Coordinates of C-alpha atoms (C1' of nucleotides) in Angstrom, one line a residue:
Chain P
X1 CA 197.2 146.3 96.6
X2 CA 198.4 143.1 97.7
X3 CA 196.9 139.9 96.2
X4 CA 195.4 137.8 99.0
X5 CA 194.2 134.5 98.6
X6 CA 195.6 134.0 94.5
X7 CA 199.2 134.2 95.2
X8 CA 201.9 135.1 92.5
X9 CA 203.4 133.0 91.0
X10 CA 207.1 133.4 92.5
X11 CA 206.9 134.2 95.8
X12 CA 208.5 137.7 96.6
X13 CA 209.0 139.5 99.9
X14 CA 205.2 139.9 100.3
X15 CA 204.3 136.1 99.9
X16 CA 206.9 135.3 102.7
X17 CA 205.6 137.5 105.2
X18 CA 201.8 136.7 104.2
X19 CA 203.2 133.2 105.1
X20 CA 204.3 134.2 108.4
X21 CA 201.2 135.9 109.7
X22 CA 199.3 133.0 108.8
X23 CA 201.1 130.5 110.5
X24 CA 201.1 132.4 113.9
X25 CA 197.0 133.1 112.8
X26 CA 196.8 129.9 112.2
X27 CA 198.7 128.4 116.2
X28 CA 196.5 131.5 117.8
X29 CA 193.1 131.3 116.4
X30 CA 193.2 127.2 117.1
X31 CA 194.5 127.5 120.8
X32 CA 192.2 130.3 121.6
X33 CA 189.3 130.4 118.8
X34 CA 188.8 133.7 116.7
X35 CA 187.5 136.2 119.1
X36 CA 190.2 135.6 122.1
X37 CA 192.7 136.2 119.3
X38 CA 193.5 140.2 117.9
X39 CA 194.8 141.5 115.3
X40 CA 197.7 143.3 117.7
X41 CA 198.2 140.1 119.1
X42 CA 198.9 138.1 116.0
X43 CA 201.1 141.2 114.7
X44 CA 203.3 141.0 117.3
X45 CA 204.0 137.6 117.8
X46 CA 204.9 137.7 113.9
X47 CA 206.7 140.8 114.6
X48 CA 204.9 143.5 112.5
X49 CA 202.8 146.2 112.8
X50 CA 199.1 145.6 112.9
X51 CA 198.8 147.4 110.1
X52 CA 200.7 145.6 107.9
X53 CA 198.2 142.5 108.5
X54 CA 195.6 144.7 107.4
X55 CA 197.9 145.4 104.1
X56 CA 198.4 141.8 103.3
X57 CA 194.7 140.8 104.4
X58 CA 191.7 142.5 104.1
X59 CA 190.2 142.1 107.4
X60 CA 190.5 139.3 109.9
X61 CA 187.8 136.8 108.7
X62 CA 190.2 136.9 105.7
X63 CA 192.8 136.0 107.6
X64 CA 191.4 133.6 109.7
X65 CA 190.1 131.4 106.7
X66 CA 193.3 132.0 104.6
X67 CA 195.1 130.6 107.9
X68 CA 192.5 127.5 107.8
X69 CA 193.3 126.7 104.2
X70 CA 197.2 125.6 106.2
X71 CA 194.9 122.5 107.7
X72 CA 193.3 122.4 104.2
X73 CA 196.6 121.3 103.2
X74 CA 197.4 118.8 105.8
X75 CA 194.1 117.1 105.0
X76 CA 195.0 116.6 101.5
X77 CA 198.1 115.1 102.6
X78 CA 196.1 112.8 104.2
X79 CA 193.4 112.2 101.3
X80 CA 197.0 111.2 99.3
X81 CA 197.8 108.8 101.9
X82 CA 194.1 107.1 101.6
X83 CA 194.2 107.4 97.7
X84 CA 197.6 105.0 98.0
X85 CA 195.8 102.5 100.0
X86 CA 192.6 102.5 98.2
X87 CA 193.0 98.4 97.6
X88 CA 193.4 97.7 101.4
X89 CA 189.8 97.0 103.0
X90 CA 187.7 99.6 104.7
X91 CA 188.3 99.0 107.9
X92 CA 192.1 98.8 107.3
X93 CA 191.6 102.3 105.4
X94 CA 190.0 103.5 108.3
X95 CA 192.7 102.6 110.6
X96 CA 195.0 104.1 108.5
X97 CA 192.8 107.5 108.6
X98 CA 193.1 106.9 112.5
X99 CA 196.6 106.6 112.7
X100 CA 197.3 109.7 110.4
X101 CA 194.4 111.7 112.4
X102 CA 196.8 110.9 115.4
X103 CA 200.3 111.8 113.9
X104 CA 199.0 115.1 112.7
X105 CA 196.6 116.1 115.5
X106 CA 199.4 116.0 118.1
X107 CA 201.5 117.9 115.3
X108 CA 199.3 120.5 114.5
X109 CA 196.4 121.1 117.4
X110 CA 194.9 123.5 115.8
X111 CA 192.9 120.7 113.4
X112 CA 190.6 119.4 116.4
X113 CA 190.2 122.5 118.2
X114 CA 188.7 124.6 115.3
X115 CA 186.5 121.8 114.2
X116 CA 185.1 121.7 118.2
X117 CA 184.9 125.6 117.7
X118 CA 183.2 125.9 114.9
X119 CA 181.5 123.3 114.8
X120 CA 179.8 123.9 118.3
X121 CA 178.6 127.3 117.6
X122 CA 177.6 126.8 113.4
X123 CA 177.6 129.6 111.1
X124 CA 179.0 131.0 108.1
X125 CA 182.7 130.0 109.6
X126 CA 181.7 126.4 109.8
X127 CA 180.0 126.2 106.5
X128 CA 183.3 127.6 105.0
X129 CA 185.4 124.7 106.6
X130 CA 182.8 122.2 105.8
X131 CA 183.3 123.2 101.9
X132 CA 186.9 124.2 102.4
X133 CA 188.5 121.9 104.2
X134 CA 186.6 119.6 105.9
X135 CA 183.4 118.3 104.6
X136 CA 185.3 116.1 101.3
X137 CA 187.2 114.0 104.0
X138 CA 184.7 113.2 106.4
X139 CA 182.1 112.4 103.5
X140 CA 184.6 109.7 102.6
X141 CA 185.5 108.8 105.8
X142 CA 181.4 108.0 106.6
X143 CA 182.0 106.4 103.4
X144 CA 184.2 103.9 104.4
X145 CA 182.5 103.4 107.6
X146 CA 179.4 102.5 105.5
X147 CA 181.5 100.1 103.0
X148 CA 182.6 98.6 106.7
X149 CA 179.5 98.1 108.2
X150 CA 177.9 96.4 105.0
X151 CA 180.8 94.2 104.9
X152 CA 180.1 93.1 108.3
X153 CA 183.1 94.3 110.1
X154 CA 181.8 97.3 111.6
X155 CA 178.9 97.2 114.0
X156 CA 175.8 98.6 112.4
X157 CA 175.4 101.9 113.9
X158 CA 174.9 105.7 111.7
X159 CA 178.3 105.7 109.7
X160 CA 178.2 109.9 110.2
X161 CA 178.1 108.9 114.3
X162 CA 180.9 106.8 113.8
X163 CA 183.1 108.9 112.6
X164 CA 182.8 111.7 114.5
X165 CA 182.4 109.9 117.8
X166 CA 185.9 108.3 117.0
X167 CA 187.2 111.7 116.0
X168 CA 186.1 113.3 119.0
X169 CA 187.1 110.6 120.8
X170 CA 190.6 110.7 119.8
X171 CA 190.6 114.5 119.5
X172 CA 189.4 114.8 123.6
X173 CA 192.7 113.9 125.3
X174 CA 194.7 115.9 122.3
X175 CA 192.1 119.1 122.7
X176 CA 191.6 119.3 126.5
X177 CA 195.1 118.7 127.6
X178 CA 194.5 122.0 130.1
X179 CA 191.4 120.2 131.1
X180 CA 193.7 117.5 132.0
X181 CA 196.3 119.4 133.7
X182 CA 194.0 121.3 135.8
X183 CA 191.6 118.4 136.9
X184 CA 193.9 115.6 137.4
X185 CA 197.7 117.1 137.3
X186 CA 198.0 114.8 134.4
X187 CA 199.9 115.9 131.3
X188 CA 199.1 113.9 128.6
X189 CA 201.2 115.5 125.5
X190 CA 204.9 113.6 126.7
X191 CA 206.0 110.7 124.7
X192 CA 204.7 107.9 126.7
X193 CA 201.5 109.8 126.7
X194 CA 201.2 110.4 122.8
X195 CA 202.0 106.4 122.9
X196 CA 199.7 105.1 125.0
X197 CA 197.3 107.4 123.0
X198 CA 198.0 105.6 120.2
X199 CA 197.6 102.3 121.2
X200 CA 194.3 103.5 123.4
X201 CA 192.6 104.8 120.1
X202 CA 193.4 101.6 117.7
X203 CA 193.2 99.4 120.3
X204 CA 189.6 100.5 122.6
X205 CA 188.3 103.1 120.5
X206 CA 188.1 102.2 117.3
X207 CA 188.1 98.1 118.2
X208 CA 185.2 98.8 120.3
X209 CA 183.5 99.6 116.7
X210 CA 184.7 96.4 115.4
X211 CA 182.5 93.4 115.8
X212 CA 184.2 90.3 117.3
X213 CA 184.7 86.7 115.9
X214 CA 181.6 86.4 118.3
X215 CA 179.5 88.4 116.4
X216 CA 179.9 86.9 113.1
Chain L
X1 CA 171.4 146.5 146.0
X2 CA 169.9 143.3 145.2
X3 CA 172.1 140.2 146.3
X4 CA 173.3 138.3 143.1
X5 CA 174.4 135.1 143.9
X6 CA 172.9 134.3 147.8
X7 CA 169.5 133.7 146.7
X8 CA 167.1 136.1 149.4
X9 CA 164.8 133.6 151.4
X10 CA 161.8 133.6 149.4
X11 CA 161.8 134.5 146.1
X12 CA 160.4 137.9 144.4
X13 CA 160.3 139.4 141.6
X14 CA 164.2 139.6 141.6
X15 CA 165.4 136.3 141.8
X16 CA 162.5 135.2 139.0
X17 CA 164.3 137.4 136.5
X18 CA 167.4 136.3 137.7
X19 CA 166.9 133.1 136.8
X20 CA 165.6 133.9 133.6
X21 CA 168.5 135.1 132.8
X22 CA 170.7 132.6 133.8
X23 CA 169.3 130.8 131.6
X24 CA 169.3 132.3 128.6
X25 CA 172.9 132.9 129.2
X26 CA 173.5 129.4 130.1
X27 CA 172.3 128.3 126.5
X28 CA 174.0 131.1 124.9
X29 CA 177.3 131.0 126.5
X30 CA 177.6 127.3 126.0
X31 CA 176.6 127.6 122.4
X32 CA 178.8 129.9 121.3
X33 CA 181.5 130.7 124.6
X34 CA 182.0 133.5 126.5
X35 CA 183.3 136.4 124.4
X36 CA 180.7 135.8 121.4
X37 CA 177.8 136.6 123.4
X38 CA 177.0 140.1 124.7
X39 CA 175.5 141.3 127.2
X40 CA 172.7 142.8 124.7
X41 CA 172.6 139.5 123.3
X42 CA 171.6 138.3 126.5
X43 CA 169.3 141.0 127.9
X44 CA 167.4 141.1 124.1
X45 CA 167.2 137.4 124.4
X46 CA 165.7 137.6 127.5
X47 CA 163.3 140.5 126.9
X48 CA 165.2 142.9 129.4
X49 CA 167.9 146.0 128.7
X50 CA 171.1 144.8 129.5
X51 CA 171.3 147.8 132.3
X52 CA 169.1 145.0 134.3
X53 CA 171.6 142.5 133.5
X54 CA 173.8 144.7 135.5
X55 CA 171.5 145.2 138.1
X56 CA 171.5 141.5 138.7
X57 CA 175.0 140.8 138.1
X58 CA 178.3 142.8 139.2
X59 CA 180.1 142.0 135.4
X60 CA 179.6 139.6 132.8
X61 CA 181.9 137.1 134.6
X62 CA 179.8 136.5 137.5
X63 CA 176.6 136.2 135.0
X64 CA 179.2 133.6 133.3
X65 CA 179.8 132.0 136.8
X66 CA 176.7 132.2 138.2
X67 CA 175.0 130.2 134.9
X68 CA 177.4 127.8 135.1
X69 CA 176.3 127.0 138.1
X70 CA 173.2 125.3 137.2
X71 CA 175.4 123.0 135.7
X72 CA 176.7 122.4 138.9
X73 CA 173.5 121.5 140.0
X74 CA 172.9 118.9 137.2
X75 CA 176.2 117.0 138.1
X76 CA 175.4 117.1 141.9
X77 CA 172.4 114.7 140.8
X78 CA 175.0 112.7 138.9
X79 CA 177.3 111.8 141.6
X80 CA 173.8 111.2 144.0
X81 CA 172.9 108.7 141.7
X82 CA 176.4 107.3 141.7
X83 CA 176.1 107.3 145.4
X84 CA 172.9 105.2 145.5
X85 CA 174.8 102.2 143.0
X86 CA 178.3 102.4 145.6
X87 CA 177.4 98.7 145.9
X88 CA 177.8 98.1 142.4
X89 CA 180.9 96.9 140.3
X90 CA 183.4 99.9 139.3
X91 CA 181.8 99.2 135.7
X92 CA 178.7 98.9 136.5
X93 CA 178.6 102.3 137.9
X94 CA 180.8 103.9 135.0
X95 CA 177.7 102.9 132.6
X96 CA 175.3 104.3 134.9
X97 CA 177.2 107.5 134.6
X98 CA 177.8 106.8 130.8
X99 CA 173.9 106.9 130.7
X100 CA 173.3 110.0 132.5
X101 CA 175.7 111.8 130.7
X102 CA 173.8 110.8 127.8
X103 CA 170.8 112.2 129.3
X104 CA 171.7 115.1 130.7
X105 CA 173.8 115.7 127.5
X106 CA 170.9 116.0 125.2
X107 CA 169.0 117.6 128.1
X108 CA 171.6 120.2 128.8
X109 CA 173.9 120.2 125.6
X110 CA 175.6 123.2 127.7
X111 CA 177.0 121.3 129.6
X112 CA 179.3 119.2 126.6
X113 CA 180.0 122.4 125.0
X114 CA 181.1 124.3 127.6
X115 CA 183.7 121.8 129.1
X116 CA 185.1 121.8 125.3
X117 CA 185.2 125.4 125.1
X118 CA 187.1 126.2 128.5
X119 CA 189.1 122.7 128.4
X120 CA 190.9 124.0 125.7
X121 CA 191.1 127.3 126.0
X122 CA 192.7 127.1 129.5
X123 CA 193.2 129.9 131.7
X124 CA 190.8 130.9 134.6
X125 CA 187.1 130.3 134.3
X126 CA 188.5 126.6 133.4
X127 CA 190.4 126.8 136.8
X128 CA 186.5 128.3 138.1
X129 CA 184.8 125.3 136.4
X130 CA 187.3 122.6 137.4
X131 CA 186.8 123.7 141.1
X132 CA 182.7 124.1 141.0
X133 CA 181.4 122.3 138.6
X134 CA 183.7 119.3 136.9
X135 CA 186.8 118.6 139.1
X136 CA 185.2 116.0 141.9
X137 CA 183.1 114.0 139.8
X138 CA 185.7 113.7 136.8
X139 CA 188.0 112.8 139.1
X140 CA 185.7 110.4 140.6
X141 CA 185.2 108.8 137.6
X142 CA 188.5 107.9 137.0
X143 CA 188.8 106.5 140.3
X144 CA 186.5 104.0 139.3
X145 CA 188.3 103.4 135.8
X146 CA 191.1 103.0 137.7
X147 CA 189.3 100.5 139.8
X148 CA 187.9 98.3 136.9
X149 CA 191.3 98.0 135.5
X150 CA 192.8 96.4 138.5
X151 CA 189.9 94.6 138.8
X152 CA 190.7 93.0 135.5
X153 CA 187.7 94.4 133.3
X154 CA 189.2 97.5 131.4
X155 CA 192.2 97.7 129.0
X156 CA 194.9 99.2 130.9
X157 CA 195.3 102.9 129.8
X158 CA 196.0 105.2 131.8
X159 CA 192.3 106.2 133.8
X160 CA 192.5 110.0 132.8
X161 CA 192.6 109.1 129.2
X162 CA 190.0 106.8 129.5
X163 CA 187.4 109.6 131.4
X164 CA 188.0 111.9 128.9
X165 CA 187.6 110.0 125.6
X166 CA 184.9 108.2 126.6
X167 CA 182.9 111.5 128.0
X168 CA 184.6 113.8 124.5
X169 CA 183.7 111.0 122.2
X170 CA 180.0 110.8 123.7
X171 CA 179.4 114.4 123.8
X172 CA 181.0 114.5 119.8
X173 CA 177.7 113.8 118.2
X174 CA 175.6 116.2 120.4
X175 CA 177.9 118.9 120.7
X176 CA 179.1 118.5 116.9
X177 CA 175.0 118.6 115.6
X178 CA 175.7 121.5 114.0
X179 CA 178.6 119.9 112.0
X180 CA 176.8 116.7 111.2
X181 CA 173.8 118.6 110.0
X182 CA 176.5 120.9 107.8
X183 CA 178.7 118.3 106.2
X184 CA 176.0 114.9 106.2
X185 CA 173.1 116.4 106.3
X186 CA 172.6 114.4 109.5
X187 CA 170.8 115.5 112.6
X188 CA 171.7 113.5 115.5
X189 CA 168.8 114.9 117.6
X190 CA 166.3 113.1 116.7
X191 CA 164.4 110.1 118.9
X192 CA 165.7 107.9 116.6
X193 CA 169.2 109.2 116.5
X194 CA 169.3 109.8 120.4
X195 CA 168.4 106.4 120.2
X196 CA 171.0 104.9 117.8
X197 CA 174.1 107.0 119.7
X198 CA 172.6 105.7 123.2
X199 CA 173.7 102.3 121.8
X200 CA 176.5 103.1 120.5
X201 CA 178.3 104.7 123.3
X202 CA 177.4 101.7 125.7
X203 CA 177.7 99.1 123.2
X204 CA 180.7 100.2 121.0
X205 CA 182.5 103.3 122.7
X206 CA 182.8 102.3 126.5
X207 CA 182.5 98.2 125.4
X208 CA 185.8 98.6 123.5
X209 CA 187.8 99.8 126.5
X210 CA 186.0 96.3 128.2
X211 CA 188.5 93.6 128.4
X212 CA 186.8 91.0 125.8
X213 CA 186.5 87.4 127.6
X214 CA 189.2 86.5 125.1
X215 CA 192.0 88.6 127.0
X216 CA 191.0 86.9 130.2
Chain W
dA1 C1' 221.3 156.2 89.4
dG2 C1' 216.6 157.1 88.9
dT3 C1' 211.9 155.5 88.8
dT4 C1' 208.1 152.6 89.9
dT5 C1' 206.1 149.1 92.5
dT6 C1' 205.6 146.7 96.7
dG7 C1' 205.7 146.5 101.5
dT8 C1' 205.6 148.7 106.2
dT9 C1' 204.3 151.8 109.8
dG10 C1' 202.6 155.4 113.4
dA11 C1' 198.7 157.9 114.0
dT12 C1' 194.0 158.2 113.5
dT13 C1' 189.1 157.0 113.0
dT14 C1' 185.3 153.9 113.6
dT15 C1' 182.8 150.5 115.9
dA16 C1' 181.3 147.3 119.2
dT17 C1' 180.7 146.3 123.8
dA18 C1' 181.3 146.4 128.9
dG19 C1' 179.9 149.0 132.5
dT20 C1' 177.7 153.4 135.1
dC21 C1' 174.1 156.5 136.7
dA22 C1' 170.2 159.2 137.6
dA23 C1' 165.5 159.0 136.9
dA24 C1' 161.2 156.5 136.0
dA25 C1' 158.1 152.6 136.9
dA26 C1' 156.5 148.7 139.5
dA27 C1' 156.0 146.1 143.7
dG28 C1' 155.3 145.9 148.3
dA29 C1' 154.4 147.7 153.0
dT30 C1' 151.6 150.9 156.1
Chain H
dA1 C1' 146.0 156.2 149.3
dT2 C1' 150.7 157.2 150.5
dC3 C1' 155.2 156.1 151.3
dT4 C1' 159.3 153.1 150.7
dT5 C1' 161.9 149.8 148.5
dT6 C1' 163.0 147.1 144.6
dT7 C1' 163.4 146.8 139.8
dT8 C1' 163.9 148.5 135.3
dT9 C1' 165.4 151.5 131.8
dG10 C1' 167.4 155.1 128.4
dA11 C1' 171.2 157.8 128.0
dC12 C1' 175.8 158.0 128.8
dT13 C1' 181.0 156.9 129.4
dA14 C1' 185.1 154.2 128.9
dT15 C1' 187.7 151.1 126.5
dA16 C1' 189.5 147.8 123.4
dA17 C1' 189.9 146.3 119.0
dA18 C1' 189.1 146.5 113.9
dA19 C1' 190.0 149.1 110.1
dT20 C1' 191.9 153.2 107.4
dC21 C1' 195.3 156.4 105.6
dA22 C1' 199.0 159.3 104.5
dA23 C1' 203.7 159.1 104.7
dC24 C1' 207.8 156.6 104.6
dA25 C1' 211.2 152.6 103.4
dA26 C1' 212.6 148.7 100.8
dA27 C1' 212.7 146.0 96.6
dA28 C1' 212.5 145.4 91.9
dC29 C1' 212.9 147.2 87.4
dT30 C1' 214.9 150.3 83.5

DNA sequence: AGTTTTGTTGATTTTATAGTCAAAAAAGAT
DNA sequence: ATCTTTTTTGACTATAAAATCAACAAAACT
């Protein structure tokens, strides 16, 4: 019996191939969600039998969150980055969160799309992520939000809203690229379209959170 | 054979439980998308076998189409009410449709969810719902984005971008509840927080795409 | 080289769900 | 009250996908 989940220390034959099946889990279950995608389907685009998932994992809730512990790592990556800037001010950590939300949402889809998912329909799935991978990093990102809005640079709404609106936000043009394709014949995931992403979420999104000389 | 779809002129038993059950699928299939409700989940929910379900409706995509529908209905109002304010400055009518949405949002969270959930995935009931339901008025609403930029009083990102992060960062707190309430212990839908994310989509999300007086 | 452990597979079983159908029940017409 | 049509249902079929298993192949170990 393989060891799923606790790998061994070096990795053999087994670990590799675990490896594979999760990343192409990982790219289906977050373009399609976990009940367009089977078992058949993932085995084949890894290039296996479907039995051999069923080896290495035991079923495919298994393999779905063992996929979703991929993003896990990509959000401690980002945790790092916010650990390293932990002197700049809140709003500047924020922006920094932004930009990094950005680089790796276009990198990796699959972030927004099974947060929207999930976190539409609730359940035992979402509560995984929340304690898995999620919920640590958007506590600390209503965190900052908070630490903003007491310092008087952020207008005064519910920190939790802020955050996820400007997630969501961002996330929209990333997450419904179809959506974008089919209603306006407008593809926004080219290079001048990732750019003026950018510059549309630091620049409207977030400012738009950001009280003005005005205000103050 | 009853006639699913073209309502008969006045309306019997038939059409009552037809509607009923485009209902319940309505909230179901926007809650959780198309292929994690059943039929049974449906018929039980509604009180019925799921044979009647088939009685009413040829396959579970035309129950899928035909409750989408009543979206359609909801968005018709919309663009009414967008026709009553033609008068009005290309801004001016984008917050009058910010509003509704708002409204209808937390009226009909369907409506959020189920744009998320086929705008991703792609594929053909997106193609369904772009034709029917969403394509004219999103469309329409970049139009006037479009507008307001030349007219000097949006940043200049490209219209599309703007429709769709404005609308997928408004509909992020209502359609994310379940997240908020999982991860903050937050629930957005309250008076109070309906209240608090009314503001802050007119007064932080769309006002931060606004040119500031500055820029002028 | 021989033995054991790990990994892989084709064939099969099980399960969940969409869809059918003939008969019963209810509603409506005369 | 009887007949006709519409509506509903329980029982059934078909199908697709998950999960299992016994046999086989490859790797690792001695």
């Amino acid at each position: 019996m393989a060891a799923a989940g606790t790998a061994t220390v070096s990795a053999g034959k087994g670990e590799r191939t675990a490896a594979r099946i999760r990343e192409v889990a990982l790219d289906q279950f977050s373009r399609l969600g976990f009940e367009r995608v089977t078992m058949s389907d993932i085995a084949e685009a890894a290039g296996l039998s479907q039995a051999t998932l069923h080896y290495h994992f035991q079923d495919k809730d298994q393999l779905w969150r063992s996929a979703m512990l991929g993003l896990g790592e990509v959000i401690a990556e980002e945790e790092r980055m916010l650990d390293a800037a932990q002197d700049a001010s809140p709003l500047a950590q924020l922006r920094i969160a932004m930009r990094f939300f950005l680089r790796i949402s276009w990198k990796h889809p699959a972030l927004g799309r099974v947060v929207a998912l999930e976190g539409m329909a609730g359940g035992e799935r979402l509560a995984w992520l929340d304690e898995h991978v999620l919920g640590h990093r958007n506590r600390r990102l209503a965190a900052l939000a908070s630490a903003a809005i007491e310092a008087g640079v952020l207008k005064p709404f519910p920190p939790e809203m802020i955050v996820i609106t400007l997630q969501a936000g961002a996330a929209g043009v990333i997450n419904l690229a179809p959506l974008m394709r089919d209603t306006f014949g407008f593809d926004p995931d080219t290079a001048e379209g990732r750019a003026a992403h950018e510059s549309l979420v630091l620049d409207a999104l977030l400012s738009g959170f950001v009280k003005s000389e005005r205000d103050i």
